[in-house]
mmCIF file of C-alpha atoms in Angstrom:
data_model
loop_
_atom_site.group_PDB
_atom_site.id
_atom_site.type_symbol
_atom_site.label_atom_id
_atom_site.label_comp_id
_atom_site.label_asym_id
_atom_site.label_seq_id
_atom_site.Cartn_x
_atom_site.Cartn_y
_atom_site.Cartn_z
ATOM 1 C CA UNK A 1 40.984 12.738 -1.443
ATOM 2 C CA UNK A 2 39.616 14.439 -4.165
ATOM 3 C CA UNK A 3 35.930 14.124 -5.987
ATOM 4 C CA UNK A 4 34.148 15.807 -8.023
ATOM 5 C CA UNK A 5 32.380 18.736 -5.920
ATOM 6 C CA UNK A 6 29.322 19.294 -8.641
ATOM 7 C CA UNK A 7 28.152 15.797 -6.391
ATOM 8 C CA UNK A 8 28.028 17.693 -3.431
ATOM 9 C CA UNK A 9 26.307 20.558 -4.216
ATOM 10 C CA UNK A 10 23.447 19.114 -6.727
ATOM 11 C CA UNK A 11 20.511 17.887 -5.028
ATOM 12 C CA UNK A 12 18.732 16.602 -7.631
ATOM 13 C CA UNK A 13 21.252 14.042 -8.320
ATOM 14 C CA UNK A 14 21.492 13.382 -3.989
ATOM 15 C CA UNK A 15 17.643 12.922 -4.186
ATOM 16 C CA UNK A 16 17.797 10.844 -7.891
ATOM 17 C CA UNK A 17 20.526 8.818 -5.848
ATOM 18 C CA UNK A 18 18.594 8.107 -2.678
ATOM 19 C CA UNK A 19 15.292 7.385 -4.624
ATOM 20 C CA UNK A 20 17.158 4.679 -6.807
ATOM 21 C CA UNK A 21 19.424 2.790 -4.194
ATOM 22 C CA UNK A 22 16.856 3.550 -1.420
ATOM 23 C CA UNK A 23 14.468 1.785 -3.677
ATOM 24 C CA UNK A 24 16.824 -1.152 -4.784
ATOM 25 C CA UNK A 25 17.859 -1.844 -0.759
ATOM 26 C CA UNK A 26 13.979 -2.003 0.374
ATOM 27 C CA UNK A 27 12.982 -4.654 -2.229
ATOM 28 C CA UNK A 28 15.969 -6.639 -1.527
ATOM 29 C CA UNK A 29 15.864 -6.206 2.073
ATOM 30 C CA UNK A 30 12.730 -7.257 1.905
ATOM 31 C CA UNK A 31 13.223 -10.684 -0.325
ATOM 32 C CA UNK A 32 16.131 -10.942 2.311
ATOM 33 C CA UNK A 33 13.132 -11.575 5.027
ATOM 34 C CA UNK A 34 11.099 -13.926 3.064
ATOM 35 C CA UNK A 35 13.662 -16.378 1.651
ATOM 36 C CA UNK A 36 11.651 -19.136 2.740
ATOM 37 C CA UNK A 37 9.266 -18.668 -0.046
ATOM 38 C CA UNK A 38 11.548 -18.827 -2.421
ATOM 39 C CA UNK A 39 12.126 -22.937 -3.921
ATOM 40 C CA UNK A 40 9.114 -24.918 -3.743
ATOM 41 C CA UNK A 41 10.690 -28.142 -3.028
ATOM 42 C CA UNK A 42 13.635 -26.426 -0.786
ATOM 43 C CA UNK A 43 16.362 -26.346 -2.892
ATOM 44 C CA UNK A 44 17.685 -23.289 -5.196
ATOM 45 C CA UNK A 45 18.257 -22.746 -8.333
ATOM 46 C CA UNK A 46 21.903 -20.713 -9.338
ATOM 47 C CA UNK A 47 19.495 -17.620 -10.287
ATOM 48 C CA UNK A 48 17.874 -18.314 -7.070
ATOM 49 C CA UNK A 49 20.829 -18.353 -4.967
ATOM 50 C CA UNK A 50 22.639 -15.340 -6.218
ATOM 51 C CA UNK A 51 19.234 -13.152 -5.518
ATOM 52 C CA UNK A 52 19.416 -14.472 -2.161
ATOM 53 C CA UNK A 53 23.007 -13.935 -1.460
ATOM 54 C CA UNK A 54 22.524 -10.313 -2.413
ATOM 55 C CA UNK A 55 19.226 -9.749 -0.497
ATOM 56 C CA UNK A 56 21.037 -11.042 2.149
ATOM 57 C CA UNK A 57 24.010 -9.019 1.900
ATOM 58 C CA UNK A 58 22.142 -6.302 1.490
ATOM 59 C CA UNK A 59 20.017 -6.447 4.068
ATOM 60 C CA UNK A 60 23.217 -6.722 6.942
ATOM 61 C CA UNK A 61 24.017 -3.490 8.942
ATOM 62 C CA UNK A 62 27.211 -3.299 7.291
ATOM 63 C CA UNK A 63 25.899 -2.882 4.050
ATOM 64 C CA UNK A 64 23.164 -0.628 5.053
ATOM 65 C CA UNK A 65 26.355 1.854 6.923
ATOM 66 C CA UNK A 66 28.595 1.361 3.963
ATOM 67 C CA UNK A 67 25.848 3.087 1.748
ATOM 68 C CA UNK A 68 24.841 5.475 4.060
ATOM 69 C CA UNK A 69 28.720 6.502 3.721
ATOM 70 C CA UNK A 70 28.668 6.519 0.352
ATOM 71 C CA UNK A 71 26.098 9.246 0.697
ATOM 72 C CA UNK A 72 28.120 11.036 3.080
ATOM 73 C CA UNK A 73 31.435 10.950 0.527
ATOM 74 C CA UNK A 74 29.538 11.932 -2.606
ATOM 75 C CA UNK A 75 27.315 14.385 -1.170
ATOM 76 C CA UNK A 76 28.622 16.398 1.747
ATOM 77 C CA UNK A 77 29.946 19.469 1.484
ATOM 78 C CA UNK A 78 31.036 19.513 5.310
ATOM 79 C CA UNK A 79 30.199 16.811 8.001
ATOM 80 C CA UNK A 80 26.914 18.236 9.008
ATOM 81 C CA UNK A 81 25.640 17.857 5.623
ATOM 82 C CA UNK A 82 26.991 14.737 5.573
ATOM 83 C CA UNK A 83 25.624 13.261 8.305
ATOM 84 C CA UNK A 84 22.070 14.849 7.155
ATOM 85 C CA UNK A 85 22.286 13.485 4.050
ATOM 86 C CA UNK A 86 23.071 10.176 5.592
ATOM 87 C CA UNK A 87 19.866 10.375 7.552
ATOM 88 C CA UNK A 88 17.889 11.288 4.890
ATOM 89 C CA UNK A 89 18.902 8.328 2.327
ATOM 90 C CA UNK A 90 18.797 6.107 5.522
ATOM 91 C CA UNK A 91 14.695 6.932 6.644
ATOM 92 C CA UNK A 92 14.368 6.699 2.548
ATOM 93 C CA UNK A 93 15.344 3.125 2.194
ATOM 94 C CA UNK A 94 14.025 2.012 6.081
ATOM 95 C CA UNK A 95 10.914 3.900 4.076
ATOM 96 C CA UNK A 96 10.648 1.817 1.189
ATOM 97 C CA UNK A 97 11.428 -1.882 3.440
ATOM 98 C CA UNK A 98 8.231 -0.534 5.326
ATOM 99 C CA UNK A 99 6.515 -0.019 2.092
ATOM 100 C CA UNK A 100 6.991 -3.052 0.593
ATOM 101 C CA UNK A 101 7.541 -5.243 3.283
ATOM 102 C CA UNK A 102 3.603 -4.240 3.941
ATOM 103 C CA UNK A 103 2.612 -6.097 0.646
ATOM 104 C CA UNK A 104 4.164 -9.266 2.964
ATOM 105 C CA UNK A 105 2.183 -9.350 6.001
ATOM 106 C CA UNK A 106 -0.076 -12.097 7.048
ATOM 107 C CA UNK A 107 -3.217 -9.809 7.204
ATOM 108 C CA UNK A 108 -4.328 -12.901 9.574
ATOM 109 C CA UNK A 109 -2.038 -11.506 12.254
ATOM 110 C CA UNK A 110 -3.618 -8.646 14.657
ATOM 111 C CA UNK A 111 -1.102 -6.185 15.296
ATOM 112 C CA UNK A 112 -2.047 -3.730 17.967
ATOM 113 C CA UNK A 113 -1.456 0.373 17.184
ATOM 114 C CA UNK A 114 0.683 1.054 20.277
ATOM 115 C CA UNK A 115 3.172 -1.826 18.797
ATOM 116 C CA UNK A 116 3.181 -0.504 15.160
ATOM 117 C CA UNK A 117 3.937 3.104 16.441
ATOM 118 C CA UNK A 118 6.463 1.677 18.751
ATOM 119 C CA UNK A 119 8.189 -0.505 15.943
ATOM 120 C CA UNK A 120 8.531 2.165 13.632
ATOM 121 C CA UNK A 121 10.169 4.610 16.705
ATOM 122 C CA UNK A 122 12.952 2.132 17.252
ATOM 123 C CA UNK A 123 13.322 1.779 13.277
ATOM 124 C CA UNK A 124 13.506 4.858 12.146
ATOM 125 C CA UNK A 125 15.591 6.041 15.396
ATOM 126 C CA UNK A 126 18.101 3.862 14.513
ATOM 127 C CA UNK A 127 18.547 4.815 10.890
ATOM 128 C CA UNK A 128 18.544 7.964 11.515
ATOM 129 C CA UNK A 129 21.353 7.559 14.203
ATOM 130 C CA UNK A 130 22.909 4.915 11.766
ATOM 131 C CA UNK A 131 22.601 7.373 8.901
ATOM 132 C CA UNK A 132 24.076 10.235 10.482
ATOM 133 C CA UNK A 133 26.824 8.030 11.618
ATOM 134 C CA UNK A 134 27.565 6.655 8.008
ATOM 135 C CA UNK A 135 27.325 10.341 6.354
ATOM 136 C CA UNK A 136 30.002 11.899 9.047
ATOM 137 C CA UNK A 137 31.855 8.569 8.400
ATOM 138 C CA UNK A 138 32.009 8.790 4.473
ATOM 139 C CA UNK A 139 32.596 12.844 4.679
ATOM 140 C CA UNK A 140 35.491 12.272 6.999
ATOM 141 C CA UNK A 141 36.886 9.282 4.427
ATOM 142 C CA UNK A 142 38.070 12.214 2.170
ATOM 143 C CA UNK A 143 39.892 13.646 5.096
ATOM 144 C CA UNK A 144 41.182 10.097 6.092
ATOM 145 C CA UNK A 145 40.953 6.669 5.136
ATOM 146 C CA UNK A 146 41.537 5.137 8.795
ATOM 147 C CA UNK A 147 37.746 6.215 9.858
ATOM 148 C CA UNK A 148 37.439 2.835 7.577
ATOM 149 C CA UNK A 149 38.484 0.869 11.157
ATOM 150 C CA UNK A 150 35.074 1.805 11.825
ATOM 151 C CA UNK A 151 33.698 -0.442 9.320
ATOM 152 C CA UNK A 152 36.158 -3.057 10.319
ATOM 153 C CA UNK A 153 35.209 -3.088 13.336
ATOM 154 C CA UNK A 154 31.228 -3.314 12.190
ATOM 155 C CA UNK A 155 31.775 -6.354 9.900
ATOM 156 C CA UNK A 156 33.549 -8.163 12.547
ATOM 157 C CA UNK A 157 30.864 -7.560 14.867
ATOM 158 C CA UNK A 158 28.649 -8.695 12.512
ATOM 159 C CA UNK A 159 30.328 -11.821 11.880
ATOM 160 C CA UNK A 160 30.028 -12.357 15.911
ATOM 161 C CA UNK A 161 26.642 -11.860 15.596
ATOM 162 C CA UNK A 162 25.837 -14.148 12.510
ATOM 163 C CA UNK A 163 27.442 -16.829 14.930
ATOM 164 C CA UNK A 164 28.637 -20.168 14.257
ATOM 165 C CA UNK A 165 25.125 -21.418 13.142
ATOM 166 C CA UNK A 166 25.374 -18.984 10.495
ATOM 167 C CA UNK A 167 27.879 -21.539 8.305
ATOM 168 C CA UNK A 168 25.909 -24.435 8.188
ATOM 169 C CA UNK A 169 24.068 -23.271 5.027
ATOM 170 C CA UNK A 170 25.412 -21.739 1.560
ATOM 171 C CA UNK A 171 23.828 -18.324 1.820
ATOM 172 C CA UNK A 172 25.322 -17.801 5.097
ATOM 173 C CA UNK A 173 28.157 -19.068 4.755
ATOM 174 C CA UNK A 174 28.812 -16.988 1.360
ATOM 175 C CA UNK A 175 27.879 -13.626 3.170
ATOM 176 C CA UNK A 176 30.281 -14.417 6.007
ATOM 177 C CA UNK A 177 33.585 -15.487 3.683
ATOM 178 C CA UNK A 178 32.161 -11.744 1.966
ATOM 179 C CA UNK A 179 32.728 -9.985 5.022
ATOM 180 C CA UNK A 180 36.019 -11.963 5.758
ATOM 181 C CA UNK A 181 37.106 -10.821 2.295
ATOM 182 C CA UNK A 182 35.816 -6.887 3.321
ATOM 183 C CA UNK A 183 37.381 -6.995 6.607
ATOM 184 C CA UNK A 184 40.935 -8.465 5.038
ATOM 185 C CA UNK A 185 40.813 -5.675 1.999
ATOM 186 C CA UNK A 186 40.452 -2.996 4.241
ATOM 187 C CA UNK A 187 43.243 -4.214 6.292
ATOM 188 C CA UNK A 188 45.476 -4.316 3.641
ATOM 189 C CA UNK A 189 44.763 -1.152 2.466
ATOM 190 C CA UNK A 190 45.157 0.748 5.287
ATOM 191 C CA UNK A 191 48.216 -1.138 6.296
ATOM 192 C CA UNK A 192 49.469 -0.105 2.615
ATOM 193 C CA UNK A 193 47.958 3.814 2.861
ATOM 194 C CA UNK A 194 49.273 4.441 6.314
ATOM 195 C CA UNK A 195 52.893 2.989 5.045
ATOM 196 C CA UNK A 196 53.322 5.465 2.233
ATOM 197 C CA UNK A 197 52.280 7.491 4.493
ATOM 198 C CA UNK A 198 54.997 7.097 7.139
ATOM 199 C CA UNK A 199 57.435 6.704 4.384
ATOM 200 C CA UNK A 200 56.377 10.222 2.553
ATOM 201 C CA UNK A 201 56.916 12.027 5.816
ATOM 202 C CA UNK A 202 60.476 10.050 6.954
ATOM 203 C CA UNK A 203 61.229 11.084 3.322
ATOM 204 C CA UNK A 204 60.458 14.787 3.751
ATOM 205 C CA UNK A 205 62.478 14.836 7.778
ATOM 206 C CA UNK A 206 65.442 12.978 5.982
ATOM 207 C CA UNK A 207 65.812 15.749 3.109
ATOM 208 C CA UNK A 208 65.087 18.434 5.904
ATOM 209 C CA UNK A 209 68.027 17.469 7.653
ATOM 210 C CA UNK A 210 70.108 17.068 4.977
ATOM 211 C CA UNK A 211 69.667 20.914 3.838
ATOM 212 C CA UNK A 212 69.828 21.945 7.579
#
């Protein structure tokens, strides 16, 4: 697969890029974790309801990898800087949820040092690991599309892990008919790539023996 390779070597517009999105995921990450504030007398409006459908979508693991690879398809030149570019976009937007999310505490609640440092180790270890994961991933996308049964495999996990419960209200039960939809679109379309696949190469062994 071929992009444009002034992407991958431009790191203003990598850094531009990671600001922006990094930015947009922390705010809605955060709204994602305070969606009980939002309708006064517990009902949404339409407006409402879309902003939390995409805070919550957004704020799902899924998401989080699928931009992370993104990063990784756009900006690596190899896998390495993939993966490091991954990170880096990753600890951006875990940055800006910290950030933000601050503005959200109850300033009531004591929270001891040892447990901040602690909470941060486990958050930022994790999107690093998660980054680098998603940048290798989207780098090795160009090379081949069936690294996307990694994200398969992610959405249905996360669809495990929403559980049943998860459907008895509309927000939940919107994000998980979205990641039916993902997980049934990238089925198809590696079912469809990996065909003309096969049939491009039976095409080239047929002709081969023919001449032979």
């Amino acid at each position: 697969m071929e992009i444009n390779h002034g992407y991958q070597s431009n790191w203003k517009i990598f850094s531009l890029f990671t600001i922006i999105i990094g930015l947009m995921v922390g705010v809605f990450s955060v709204k994602s974790d305070h969606l009980l504030y939002v309708g006064e007398d517990g009902t949404l409006s339409i407006v409402e309801m879309v902003i939390a459908y995409i805070s919550v979508m957004i704020n799902s693991l899924p998401v989080w990898f699928i931009a992370s690879m993104v990063v990784g398809y756009l900006f690596g030149n190899n896998i390495k800087e993939g993966m490091l570019k991954g990170a880096i976009y990753t600890v951006t937007a875990i940055t800006f949820y910290f950030l933000i999310g601050h503005y959200f505490i109850d300033s009531l609640i004591q929270v001891s040092i040892f447990h901040q440092i602690k909470v941060y180790l486990i958050w930022y270890g994790a999107s690093i690991i998660g980054g680098c994961l998603g940048g290798g991933t989207g780098y090795l996308y160009r090379k081949s599309p069936n690294v996307l049964f990694i994200v398969l495999l992610g959405l249905i996990l996360q669809l495990f892990v929403n559980g049943a419960s998860s459907w008895n209200n509309m927000i939940g039960t919107a994000q998980n008919i979205t990641f039916c939809l993902m997980t049934i679109g990238i089925v198809v379309y590696l079912v469809i790539v990996n065909r003309k696949k096969f049939t491009h190469t039976d095409f080239h062994k047929k002709n081969g023996l023919r001449r032979s």
